[in-house]
Coordinates of C-alpha atoms in Angstrom, one line a residue:
X45 CA 0.0 0.0 0.0
X46 CA 3.1 2.3 -0.1
X47 CA 4.9 1.2 -3.2
X48 CA 4.0 -0.2 -6.6
X49 CA 7.4 -1.6 -7.2
X50 CA 8.4 -3.0 -3.8
X51 CA 12.1 -2.8 -3.2
X52 CA 12.4 -4.6 0.1
X53 CA 10.7 -8.0 0.5
X54 CA 9.7 -8.4 4.1
X55 CA 8.6 -11.8 5.8
X56 CA 6.6 -11.2 8.8
X57 CA 4.3 -8.4 10.1
X58 CA 5.0 -5.4 8.0
X59 CA 2.4 -3.2 9.5
X60 CA -1.0 -2.4 7.7
X61 CA -3.1 0.3 6.0
X62 CA -4.8 0.9 9.3
X63 CA -1.7 2.5 10.8
X64 CA -0.5 -0.6 12.7
X65 CA 3.3 -0.5 13.1
X66 CA 5.6 -3.3 11.9
X67 CA 6.6 -6.0 14.4
X68 CA 9.9 -5.7 16.1
X69 CA 12.9 -6.6 13.8
X70 CA 13.5 -9.9 15.9
X71 CA 10.2 -11.2 14.5
X72 CA 10.7 -10.2 10.8
X73 CA 13.1 -10.9 8.0
X74 CA 14.1 -8.7 5.2
X75 CA 15.8 -9.1 1.8
X76 CA 16.1 -7.1 -1.2
X77 CA 13.5 -7.9 -3.8
X78 CA 14.3 -9.0 -7.3
X79 CA 13.6 -5.6 -8.8
X80 CA 16.2 -4.0 -6.4
X81 CA 18.9 -5.8 -8.4
X82 CA 18.1 -3.6 -11.3
X83 CA 19.0 -0.6 -9.1
X84 CA 22.1 -2.1 -7.9
X85 CA 23.3 -3.9 -11.1
X86 CA 26.9 -2.9 -12.2
X87 CA 27.7 -1.0 -9.0
X88 CA 31.0 -2.9 -8.8
X89 CA 32.0 -1.6 -12.3
X90 CA 32.9 1.9 -11.4
X91 CA 29.6 3.2 -12.7
X92 CA 28.9 5.9 -10.1
X93 CA 30.8 8.2 -7.9
X94 CA 31.5 7.0 -4.3
X95 CA 32.0 9.2 -1.3
X96 CA 32.9 8.6 2.4
X97 CA 29.9 7.7 4.7
X98 CA 28.7 9.7 7.6
X99 CA 31.6 8.7 9.9
X100 CA 34.2 8.3 7.0
X101 CA 34.8 4.6 7.8
X102 CA 33.5 3.3 4.5
X103 CA 32.8 4.4 1.1
X104 CA 29.2 4.5 -0.3
X105 CA 27.7 5.3 -3.7
X106 CA 26.4 8.9 -4.1
X107 CA 23.7 7.5 -6.4
X108 CA 22.7 4.1 -7.7
X109 CA 23.2 3.0 -11.3
X110 CA 19.4 2.4 -11.6
X111 CA 18.1 0.5 -14.7
X112 CA 14.8 2.4 -14.4
X113 CA 13.7 5.8 -13.2
X114 CA 12.8 4.8 -9.6
X115 CA 12.1 8.4 -8.6
X116 CA 9.1 8.5 -10.8
X117 CA 8.0 4.9 -10.5
X118 CA 7.8 4.7 -6.7
X119 CA 7.7 8.5 -6.0
X120 CA 8.8 10.1 -2.8
X121 CA 7.9 12.5 -0.1
X122 CA 9.6 14.3 2.7
X123 CA 11.6 17.2 3.9
X124 CA 15.4 17.6 3.7
X125 CA 17.6 20.7 4.5
X126 CA 14.5 23.0 4.0
X127 CA 13.3 21.5 0.7
X128 CA 10.1 19.6 0.8
X129 CA 9.2 17.2 -2.0
X130 CA 6.0 15.2 -3.0
X131 CA 6.3 13.1 -6.1
X132 CA 3.5 10.3 -6.5
X133 CA 4.2 6.8 -7.8
X134 CA 3.7 6.2 -11.5
X135 CA 3.3 3.0 -13.6
X136 CA 6.6 1.4 -14.3
X137 CA 5.7 0.3 -17.9
X138 CA 4.5 3.8 -18.8
X139 CA 7.5 5.5 -17.3
X140 CA 9.9 3.1 -19.2
X141 CA 7.8 3.7 -22.5
X142 CA 8.2 7.5 -22.0
X143 CA 11.9 7.2 -21.3
X144 CA 12.4 5.2 -24.5
X145 CA 10.4 7.8 -26.4
X146 CA 12.5 10.7 -25.1
X147 CA 15.8 8.7 -25.9
X148 CA 14.4 8.4 -29.6
X149 CA 13.0 12.0 -29.6
X150 CA 14.9 14.2 -27.3
X151 CA 12.9 17.3 -28.5
X152 CA 9.3 15.6 -28.2
X153 CA 6.6 17.7 -26.6
X154 CA 4.9 17.2 -23.3
X155 CA 1.6 16.2 -25.1
X156 CA 3.5 13.1 -26.5
X157 CA 4.6 12.0 -23.0
X158 CA 1.1 12.6 -21.7
X159 CA -0.2 10.1 -24.1
X160 CA 2.2 7.6 -22.6
X161 CA 2.3 8.5 -18.9
X162 CA -1.4 9.1 -18.2
X163 CA -0.8 10.4 -14.6
X164 CA 0.1 9.0 -11.1
X165 CA -0.6 5.3 -10.5
X166 CA -1.1 4.7 -6.8
X167 CA -0.6 1.2 -5.2
X168 CA -3.9 1.6 -3.6
X169 CA -5.7 2.4 -6.9
X170 CA -8.6 4.8 -6.7
X171 CA -9.6 7.4 -9.2
X172 CA -7.6 10.6 -10.0
X173 CA -9.6 13.6 -11.4
X174 CA -8.2 16.8 -12.9
X175 CA -6.1 16.3 -16.0
X176 CA -5.2 20.0 -15.9
X177 CA -3.4 19.4 -12.5
X178 CA -1.4 16.6 -14.0
X179 CA -0.5 18.9 -17.0
X180 CA 0.6 21.5 -14.7
X181 CA 2.7 19.2 -12.6
X182 CA 4.3 17.6 -15.7
X183 CA 5.0 21.0 -17.0
X184 CA 6.5 22.9 -14.0
X185 CA 6.6 20.4 -11.1
X186 CA 3.6 21.7 -9.3
X187 CA 0.0 20.8 -9.6
X188 CA -3.1 19.5 -7.7
X189 CA -5.4 16.6 -8.4
X190 CA -8.3 15.0 -6.6
X191 CA -8.0 11.3 -5.5
X192 CA -11.2 9.6 -4.7
X193 CA -12.3 6.1 -3.6
X194 CA -13.6 3.5 -6.0
X195 CA -17.2 2.8 -4.8
X196 CA -20.3 1.1 -6.0
X197 CA -24.0 0.7 -4.9
X198 CA -25.0 -2.8 -4.0
X199 CA -28.4 -4.2 -3.0
X200 CA -28.2 -7.1 -0.6
X201 CA -31.0 -8.8 1.1
X202 CA -33.3 -5.8 0.2
X203 CA -30.8 -3.3 1.8
X204 CA -28.9 -0.6 -0.2
X205 CA -25.2 -0.6 0.5
X206 CA -22.2 1.7 -0.5
X207 CA -19.2 -0.6 -0.9
X208 CA -15.8 0.9 -1.1
X209 CA -13.2 -1.3 -3.0
X210 CA -10.3 1.2 -3.2
X211 CA -9.3 4.2 -1.0
X212 CA -6.9 7.2 -1.7
X213 CA -3.2 6.8 -1.4
X214 CA -1.8 7.3 2.2
X215 CA -5.2 7.3 3.8
X216 CA -5.4 5.4 7.0
X217 CA -8.2 2.8 6.6
X218 CA -9.1 2.5 10.3
X219 CA -9.3 6.2 10.8
X220 CA -11.5 6.5 7.7
X221 CA -14.0 3.8 9.0
X222 CA -14.1 5.5 12.5
X223 CA -14.8 8.9 10.8
X224 CA -17.7 7.5 8.8
X225 CA -19.1 5.8 12.0
X226 CA -18.8 9.0 14.0
X227 CA -20.9 10.8 11.3
X228 CA -23.4 8.0 11.9
X229 CA -23.3 8.4 15.7
X230 CA -23.5 12.2 15.6
X231 CA -26.3 12.1 13.0
X232 CA -24.5 14.6 10.8
X233 CA -26.4 12.9 8.1
X234 CA -29.4 10.6 8.3
X235 CA -29.4 7.4 6.3
X236 CA -26.3 5.5 7.6
X237 CA -27.3 2.2 9.5
X238 CA -24.0 0.7 10.0
X239 CA -20.4 0.8 8.9
X240 CA -18.1 -2.3 8.6
X241 CA -14.6 -3.0 7.5
X242 CA -14.7 -6.4 5.6
X243 CA -11.2 -6.1 4.3
X244 CA -9.5 -9.6 4.0
X245 CA -6.7 -11.3 2.0
X246 CA -8.7 -10.9 -1.1
X247 CA -8.7 -7.1 -1.0
X248 CA -10.0 -4.0 0.6
X249 CA -13.7 -3.7 1.3
X250 CA -15.6 -1.1 3.4
X251 CA -19.4 -1.5 3.5
X252 CA -21.8 1.3 4.5
X253 CA -25.3 0.0 5.1
X254 CA -28.1 2.4 4.4
X255 CA -31.4 2.9 6.1
X256 CA -34.6 2.3 4.1
X257 CA -35.5 5.4 2.0
X258 CA -32.1 6.9 2.4
X259 CA -30.8 8.8 -0.7
X260 CA -27.6 6.8 -1.5
X261 CA -26.2 9.5 -3.9
X262 CA -26.5 12.2 -1.1
X263 CA -24.9 10.0 1.5
X264 CA -22.0 9.1 -0.8
X265 CA -21.5 12.7 -1.8
X266 CA -21.4 13.8 1.8
X267 CA -19.0 11.1 2.8
X268 CA -16.7 12.1 -0.2
X269 CA -16.8 15.7 0.9
X270 CA -16.4 15.2 4.7
X271 CA -14.1 12.2 5.0
X272 CA -10.9 10.9 3.3
X273 CA -12.9 9.0 0.9
X274 CA -11.8 11.9 -1.4
X275 CA -8.5 13.8 -0.9
X276 CA -6.5 16.3 -2.8
X277 CA -3.0 15.3 -3.8
X278 CA -0.4 18.3 -4.3
X279 CA 2.5 17.6 -6.6
X280 CA 5.8 19.2 -5.7
X281 CA 8.4 17.6 -7.7
X282 CA 11.7 18.6 -6.2
X283 CA 14.7 16.4 -6.9
X284 CA 18.5 16.9 -6.6
X285 CA 20.1 17.2 -10.1
X286 CA 24.0 17.4 -10.0
X287 CA 24.0 18.3 -6.4
X288 CA 21.4 21.1 -6.7
X289 CA 17.7 20.9 -5.6
X290 CA 15.4 21.8 -8.5
X291 CA 11.7 21.8 -9.2
X292 CA 11.3 19.7 -12.4
X293 CA 8.6 18.8 -14.8
X294 CA 8.5 15.2 -16.2
X295 CA 10.5 16.1 -19.3
X296 CA 13.3 17.4 -17.1
X297 CA 13.2 14.4 -14.8
X298 CA 13.3 12.0 -17.8
X299 CA 16.3 14.0 -19.3
X300 CA 18.1 14.0 -15.9
X301 CA 17.6 10.2 -15.8
X302 CA 18.7 9.6 -19.4
X303 CA 21.9 11.7 -18.8
X304 CA 22.6 9.7 -15.7
X305 CA 22.0 6.3 -17.4
X306 CA 24.3 7.5 -20.4
X307 CA 27.1 8.2 -17.9
X308 CA 26.5 4.8 -16.2
X309 CA 26.8 2.9 -19.5
X310 CA 29.8 4.8 -20.6
X311 CA 31.6 4.2 -17.2
X312 CA 30.6 0.6 -17.2
X313 CA 31.7 0.1 -20.9
X314 CA 34.9 1.8 -20.1
X315 CA 35.5 -0.6 -17.1
X316 CA 34.5 -3.7 -19.2
X317 CA 36.8 -2.6 -22.1
X318 CA 39.8 -2.1 -19.6
X319 CA 39.2 -5.6 -18.3
X320 CA 38.7 -7.2 -21.6
X321 CA 41.9 -5.7 -23.0
X322 CA 43.8 -7.0 -20.0
X323 CA 42.4 -10.5 -20.6
X324 CA 43.3 -10.2 -24.3
X325 CA 46.8 -9.2 -23.4
X326 CA 47.1 -12.4 -21.2
X327 CA 45.6 -14.5 -23.9
X328 CA 48.0 -13.2 -26.5
X329 CA 51.0 -13.6 -24.2
X330 CA 49.9 -17.3 -23.6
X331 CA 49.7 -18.0 -27.3
X332 CA 53.0 -16.4 -28.0
X333 CA 54.6 -18.4 -25.1
X334 CA 53.2 -21.7 -26.6
X335 CA 54.9 -21.0 -29.9
X336 CA 58.3 -20.5 -28.2
X337 CA 57.7 -22.8 -25.2
X338 CA 61.1 -24.5 -25.1
X339 CA 63.0 -21.1 -25.1
X340 CA 60.7 -19.8 -22.4
X341 CA 61.2 -22.8 -20.1
X342 CA 65.0 -22.6 -20.7
X343 CA 65.0 -18.9 -19.8
X344 CA 63.0 -19.5 -16.7
X345 CA 65.2 -22.3 -15.5
X346 CA 68.4 -20.2 -16.0
X347 CA 67.0 -17.4 -13.9
X348 CA 67.8 -16.9 -10.2
X349 CA 64.3 -16.3 -9.0
X350 CA 60.7 -15.2 -9.9
X351 CA 61.5 -11.5 -10.2
X352 CA 64.6 -12.4 -12.3
X353 CA 62.6 -14.7 -14.5
X354 CA 60.1 -12.0 -15.3
X355 CA 62.9 -9.5 -16.2
X356 CA 64.5 -12.0 -18.5
X357 CA 61.2 -12.8 -20.2
X358 CA 60.4 -9.1 -20.8
X359 CA 64.0 -8.5 -22.0
X360 CA 64.4 -11.6 -24.3
X361 CA 60.9 -12.1 -25.7
X362 CA 59.3 -8.6 -25.3
X363 CA 56.5 -9.9 -23.2
X364 CA 54.6 -7.2 -21.2
X365 CA 54.7 -7.1 -17.4
X366 CA 51.2 -8.6 -17.2
X367 CA 52.1 -11.3 -19.5
X368 CA 55.4 -12.2 -17.8
X369 CA 53.5 -12.3 -14.4
X370 CA 51.0 -14.8 -15.8
X371 CA 53.7 -17.0 -17.5
X372 CA 55.8 -17.3 -14.3
X373 CA 52.7 -18.2 -12.2
X374 CA 51.3 -20.6 -14.8
X375 CA 50.3 -24.0 -13.8
X376 CA 51.7 -26.8 -16.0
X377 CA 48.4 -28.5 -16.8
X378 CA 47.5 -25.3 -18.7
X379 CA 50.0 -26.4 -21.4
X380 CA 47.7 -29.2 -22.5
X381 CA 46.4 -29.0 -26.1
X382 CA 42.7 -28.5 -24.8
X383 CA 43.7 -25.3 -22.9
X384 CA 45.7 -23.9 -25.8
X385 CA 42.6 -24.3 -28.1
X386 CA 40.5 -22.7 -25.3
X387 CA 42.8 -19.6 -25.1
X388 CA 42.6 -19.3 -29.0
X389 CA 38.8 -19.3 -28.7
X390 CA 38.8 -16.9 -25.8
X391 CA 41.1 -14.5 -27.9
X392 CA 38.6 -14.5 -30.8
X393 CA 35.7 -13.8 -28.4
X394 CA 37.6 -11.0 -26.6
X395 CA 38.4 -9.3 -29.9
X396 CA 34.6 -9.3 -30.8
X397 CA 33.7 -8.0 -27.2
X398 CA 36.3 -5.2 -27.4
X399 CA 35.1 -4.2 -30.9
X400 CA 31.4 -4.1 -29.5
X401 CA 32.5 -2.1 -26.5
X402 CA 34.5 0.4 -28.4
X403 CA 31.5 0.9 -30.8
X404 CA 29.3 1.8 -27.8
X405 CA 31.8 4.5 -26.7
X406 CA 32.2 6.0 -30.3
X407 CA 28.7 5.5 -31.7
X408 CA 25.8 7.4 -30.0
X409 CA 23.1 5.3 -31.8
X410 CA 24.7 2.1 -30.4
X411 CA 24.8 3.7 -26.8
X412 CA 21.1 4.6 -27.2
X413 CA 20.3 1.1 -28.4
X414 CA 22.0 -0.5 -25.3
X415 CA 20.1 2.0 -23.0
X416 CA 16.7 1.1 -24.7
X417 CA 17.3 -2.6 -24.7
X418 CA 18.1 -2.5 -20.8
X419 CA 14.9 -0.5 -20.3
X420 CA 12.8 -3.0 -22.4
X421 CA 14.2 -5.9 -20.4
X422 CA 13.1 -4.3 -17.1
X423 CA 9.7 -3.4 -18.5
X424 CA 9.3 -7.1 -19.7
X425 CA 10.2 -8.5 -16.4
X426 CA 8.5 -6.1 -13.9
X427 CA 5.7 -4.1 -15.6
X428 CA 2.2 -4.4 -14.2
X429 CA -1.2 -3.1 -15.4
X430 CA -2.2 0.4 -14.2
X431 CA -4.3 0.4 -11.0
X432 CA -5.4 4.0 -10.7
X433 CA -8.1 5.4 -13.1
X434 CA -7.6 8.8 -14.6
X435 CA -10.4 11.2 -15.4
X436 CA -10.0 14.5 -17.2
X437 CA -12.6 16.6 -15.2
X438 CA -13.0 17.0 -11.4
X439 CA -16.6 15.9 -10.5
X440 CA -18.3 18.7 -8.6
X441 CA -19.9 17.4 -5.4
X442 CA -23.3 19.0 -4.9
X443 CA -25.1 18.3 -1.6
X444 CA -28.7 19.3 -0.9
X445 CA -28.1 19.9 2.8
X446 CA -31.8 20.5 3.5
X447 CA -32.8 17.1 2.2
X448 CA -30.2 15.4 4.5
X449 CA -31.7 16.9 7.6
X450 CA -34.7 15.0 9.2
X451 CA -37.4 17.4 10.0
X452 CA -38.2 17.4 13.8
X453 CA -40.1 19.9 15.8
X454 CA -38.2 21.2 18.8
X455 CA -37.7 24.1 21.3
X456 CA -34.6 26.3 21.1
X457 CA -33.4 28.3 24.2
X458 CA -30.9 31.1 24.2
X459 CA -29.7 32.7 27.4
X460 CA -28.4 36.2 28.3
X461 CA -24.8 34.8 28.7
X462 CA -24.8 33.1 25.3
X463 CA -25.8 29.6 26.3
X464 CA -28.0 27.7 23.7
X465 CA -29.6 24.2 23.5
X466 CA -32.2 22.3 21.5
X467 CA -34.9 20.4 23.4
X468 CA -37.2 17.8 21.9
X469 CA -40.8 18.5 22.1
X470 CA -41.2 15.4 24.2
X471 CA -38.7 16.6 26.8
X472 CA -40.3 20.0 26.8
X473 CA -43.8 18.6 27.3
X474 CA -42.7 16.3 30.2
X475 CA -40.7 18.9 32.0
X476 CA -41.9 21.1 34.9
X477 CA -40.6 24.5 36.0
X478 CA -38.0 26.7 34.4
X479 CA -35.1 25.4 32.2
X480 CA -31.7 24.8 33.7
X481 CA -29.4 27.9 33.6
X482 CA -26.3 29.1 35.3
X483 CA -26.8 31.3 38.4
X484 CA -27.6 34.8 37.6
X485 CA -28.3 33.9 33.9
X486 CA -31.7 34.2 32.3
X487 CA -33.5 33.1 29.0
X488 CA -33.6 35.9 26.3
X489 CA -35.1 33.6 23.7
X490 CA -37.5 30.6 23.7
X491 CA -38.4 29.5 20.2
X492 CA -40.6 26.9 18.8
X493 CA -38.6 25.6 15.9
X494 CA -37.8 22.8 13.5
X495 CA -34.4 21.3 12.6
X496 CA -34.6 22.9 9.2
X497 CA -34.7 26.5 10.8
X498 CA -31.7 28.7 11.4
X499 CA -30.7 30.6 14.6
X500 CA -29.0 34.0 14.1
X501 CA -26.9 35.0 17.2
X502 CA -25.7 38.7 17.2
X503 CA -22.6 39.9 19.1
X504 CA -21.7 43.2 20.5
X505 CA -18.7 43.4 18.2
X506 CA -20.9 43.7 15.0
X507 CA -20.7 40.1 14.1
X508 CA -23.4 37.3 13.8
X509 CA -23.2 33.5 14.1
X510 CA -25.2 31.5 11.5
X511 CA -26.3 28.4 13.5
X512 CA -28.5 25.8 11.8
X513 CA -30.9 24.5 14.4
X514 CA -29.9 20.8 13.7
X515 CA -26.4 21.7 14.7
X516 CA -27.4 23.0 18.1
X517 CA -26.6 20.4 20.8
X518 CA -29.8 18.4 21.7
X519 CA -30.2 18.3 25.5
X520 CA -33.0 17.8 28.0
X521 CA -35.0 20.7 29.5
X522 CA -33.2 20.4 32.9
X523 CA -29.7 20.3 31.3
X524 CA -27.4 23.2 31.0
X525 CA -26.9 24.4 27.4
X526 CA -23.6 24.8 25.5
X527 CA -22.1 28.2 25.0
X528 CA -22.3 29.5 21.5
X529 CA -18.5 29.7 21.4
X530 CA -18.5 25.9 21.3
X531 CA -20.5 25.9 18.1
X532 CA -18.8 28.8 16.4
X533 CA -15.6 30.2 18.0
X534 CA -15.8 33.8 19.1
X535 CA -13.4 36.2 20.8
X536 CA -13.3 35.9 24.7
X537 CA -14.4 39.5 25.1
X538 CA -17.4 39.1 22.6
X539 CA -20.9 38.8 24.0
X540 CA -24.2 37.5 22.5
X541 CA -26.7 40.2 22.8
X542 CA -29.6 39.2 20.6
X543 CA -31.1 36.2 18.8
X544 CA -33.3 35.7 15.8
X545 CA -34.9 32.4 14.7
X546 CA -35.3 32.4 11.0
X547 CA -37.7 30.0 9.1
X548 CA -37.5 31.7 5.7
X549 CA -34.8 34.0 4.6
X550 CA -36.6 35.1 1.4
X551 CA -39.3 37.2 3.0
X552 CA -39.2 41.0 2.9
X553 CA -38.1 41.5 6.6
X554 CA -35.3 43.8 7.6
X555 CA -32.9 43.6 10.5
X556 CA -32.2 47.0 12.2
X557 CA -28.8 47.4 14.1
X558 CA -28.0 50.4 16.3
X559 CA -24.5 51.1 17.9
X560 CA -23.4 52.7 21.2
X561 CA -21.9 55.7 19.2
X562 CA -25.1 56.4 17.4
X563 CA -24.8 54.6 14.1
X564 CA -27.8 52.7 12.5
X565 CA -28.3 50.5 9.6
X566 CA -31.0 48.4 8.1
X567 CA -30.3 45.2 6.0
X568 CA -32.5 42.8 4.2
X569 CA -32.8 39.5 6.1
X570 CA -31.9 37.5 2.9
X571 CA -28.3 38.9 3.0
X572 CA -27.7 37.1 6.3
X573 CA -28.1 33.6 4.6
X574 CA -24.6 32.0 3.9
X575 CA -23.2 28.6 2.7
X576 CA -20.1 28.7 4.9
X577 CA -20.6 29.4 8.6
X578 CA -17.6 28.0 10.6
X579 CA -16.7 31.5 11.9
X580 CA -18.4 34.7 12.9
X581 CA -19.6 36.8 10.1
X582 CA -19.7 40.7 10.0
X583 CA -23.1 42.4 10.0
X584 CA -22.0 45.9 11.0
X585 CA -18.7 47.6 10.5
X586 CA -17.8 49.3 13.8
X587 CA -15.3 52.1 14.6
X588 CA -12.8 51.5 17.3
X589 CA -14.3 51.0 20.8
X590 CA -17.9 51.1 19.4
X591 CA -20.3 48.4 20.3
X592 CA -23.7 47.1 19.0
X593 CA -26.5 48.0 21.5
X594 CA -29.6 46.9 19.8
X595 CA -30.7 44.4 17.0
X596 CA -34.3 44.2 15.9
X597 CA -36.2 42.3 13.3
X598 CA -39.6 43.7 14.1
X599 CA -41.8 45.0 11.3
X600 CA -43.1 48.0 13.4
X601 CA -42.7 51.3 11.5
X602 CA -41.2 53.7 14.2
X603 CA -37.9 53.7 16.2
X604 CA -37.1 55.3 19.6
X605 CA -33.5 55.9 20.3
X606 CA -32.6 56.5 24.1
X607 CA -29.3 57.9 25.4
X608 CA -27.5 57.7 28.7
X609 CA -28.1 61.3 29.4
X610 CA -31.9 60.8 29.1
X611 CA -32.4 62.1 25.5
X612 CA -34.7 60.4 23.0
X613 CA -35.1 60.6 19.3
X614 CA -38.2 59.2 17.5
X615 CA -38.6 58.8 13.7
X616 CA -39.9 56.5 11.0
X617 CA -37.5 53.6 10.6
X618 CA -38.0 53.6 6.7
X619 CA -36.0 56.9 6.8
X620 CA -32.9 54.7 7.2
X621 CA -32.1 53.5 3.7
X622 CA -31.2 49.8 3.5
X623 CA -27.5 49.0 3.1
X624 CA -25.3 45.9 2.6
X625 CA -24.4 43.5 5.3
X626 CA -20.8 44.7 5.9
X627 CA -21.6 48.5 5.8
X628 CA -21.1 50.9 8.7
X629 CA -24.6 52.3 8.4
X630 CA -25.5 55.9 8.9
X631 CA -25.8 58.4 11.8
X632 CA -28.8 57.6 14.0
X633 CA -28.5 60.5 16.5
X634 CA -26.3 63.4 17.2
X635 CA -24.4 62.7 20.5
X636 CA -22.5 65.2 22.6
X637 CA -20.5 63.4 25.4
X638 CA -23.3 60.9 25.4
X639 CA -24.0 57.3 24.2
X640 CA -27.0 55.2 23.0
X641 CA -28.5 52.8 25.6
X642 CA -31.4 51.3 23.7
X643 CA -33.3 51.4 20.4
X644 CA -36.9 50.2 20.2
X645 CA -39.2 49.7 17.3
X646 CA -42.9 50.3 18.0
X647 CA -46.3 51.0 16.7
X648 CA -48.4 54.2 17.2
X649 CA -51.1 52.0 19.0
X650 CA -48.5 50.4 21.4
X651 CA -49.3 51.4 25.1
X652 CA -45.7 51.2 26.3
X653 CA -42.2 51.2 25.0

C-alpha cells in the first residue's frame, strides 16, 4: 500500500493500511526484492561516484546505477535541508515507455509524453480527477489533483449498501472507517445504518449499510466531501540534479535520468573494455609463449628467482609485465592441447567483445540502443497493469443539505450569557418548571422551531453567528446548554446580545442594528443567509471602541433611540435607507458626550415602550 514496485521483501508483520506498526525486527526478516537488483546492477563496475559515509569509515555510492527511473516509479515525499518534495508513484511500464520515447525523440513535446504516462498510478488504486493538475505538474513540477475512492452501490437482502473497494493513497483505513461511524453516531447525516470494515486477504472492502428510504447519492457525496474517501494530492516535484535541488517537470526528470544512465553505461563500458583488454593481453601472451615454449622454459630455468625470470622474459621475448607475471605463475596443466585451443577461442571472443564495447563508446546510436534494450528488459520483467483510473474533469460534489436533515419539531433556548440548547418536544412537554441555567443567567429567547430552521446570534462586536438548528446540541429541558463559542468560535471579550430564529430568509423582513456611538443600519434578512458558517460573520462595521447596542427584526414602523443622559429621538424607521451586510450604516442620532443605551421599534398603537 506504499509502493507499486516493492524494493524490500519483508517476511513477517510489516504493519498495515490501518496504521499498525511493523513487528519488532527480531520477528521479521528482510531481503532485497528481485527488482532491487536492477537498481544495484553494475555497482561494482565503477559506474557511479563513491564518497565517504557519515563517519568516514566506509565508502558509499552517491547515487545508484538504476536501470529504471525509480524516482518517478515509486515516488517520494519528505523534507530535507528545508526542501520539501512530494512526487507520487507512476506506472513502471508507462515511465519506461516514456523514457524510451524521450531517448528516440529528445525534442518531443509534453503532449507526446502525456499520451504515454497518463498520470499518477497509486498502489492503492482509486480514481484521479483533474487532467489539468497533471499537466501543470508535468510542466513545471507543481499541480493539484483529486484522488477519490472507487465505490459502488450494492443491494443485498433488500438493503442498499455503499461498498468501497479502493481508497486514496496514504489514507489510514481504520481512521476513515471511524470517521464514517462518527458521522453516523453524531447524526450529521441521516441514512447510515452501519459501517463495517470487511477487508480480507482478497482485497479492501468497506461496507456502509443504508437505512430504508435513504438517498444513496446524497450519502455518498456527503462522505466524499467530509471524509478521506476523497482527498487532494499536491505535486511538488523537487529533486537533486547534479547536487542542486530543482523543481522539475516530467521532461526534465526524464532528461536527468537519461543523462545519468548514459554516464552509467559509458563508465561501465570503459570498465569492461579495460578488463577485456587486460584479458586479451594475457591470452595473446599465452599463445606467444606456446609458440616458443622451449626457449621460455629454458630462460625461466636459467633465472635466479621469480623476479629475475620476469625481467628475463620481458627483455628476451618482449613480453609485457602482465604477460610475464602470468607466465611465471602458470600451472603446468595449462599447457595441454585443450587449454591452448580454449585460449585461442577466448582471444577471438575478446576481440569481438572489445570491438562491440568500443562501438558503444564511439557511436551514439549504439549507446542509445543499449540503453533502450536494458529498459525494455526491465519493462518485460516487472511491468504491471495500471491500478489508478484517470479522469479529465473534477466531479463537482453537490449536496442538498436540506434534504439530508430529518425534520423534527423542537424548542430552542438562548440565554443572556450566550448559552444555547435544542430540546425535543417530548422533553419540553414532560418537563416542569424553568429550564436549567447558570446562576444569575436568564433566558432571552425561547423559540418553537424545526431542525430545518436557522438561529442567528448577534454579538456586541458587530458580528453574527449563523447556526442551523440541527447543529445545536440536543439536550434535556433540565440540562445546561452549550455556550455559543462551542459551536462557532468567538473572541473571549465578545458577547451574544440578541437572537433571531429564521424560518425563511426570502421574505421581505429587515434587521435594524444600532451602535453605542449612534450609528444605525437596516439590512435585508436575505443577506444574512450563507453557505459557509464556521466562523463569526460581519453584520456591521464598527469604529474602534464602538459596540452594538440593539438588534431588531420587528416590522413595526417607528424607532425610539434613548441615550444615557436621558435624551430620546423618534422617527420612522424607513427613513434609514437599507445597506449591505458589511456597511457601517448612517448616523442615527447626534451625540454630545453621550451614548446610546437602547433602540426600540414600536407602533403608534403600543401602550408602552
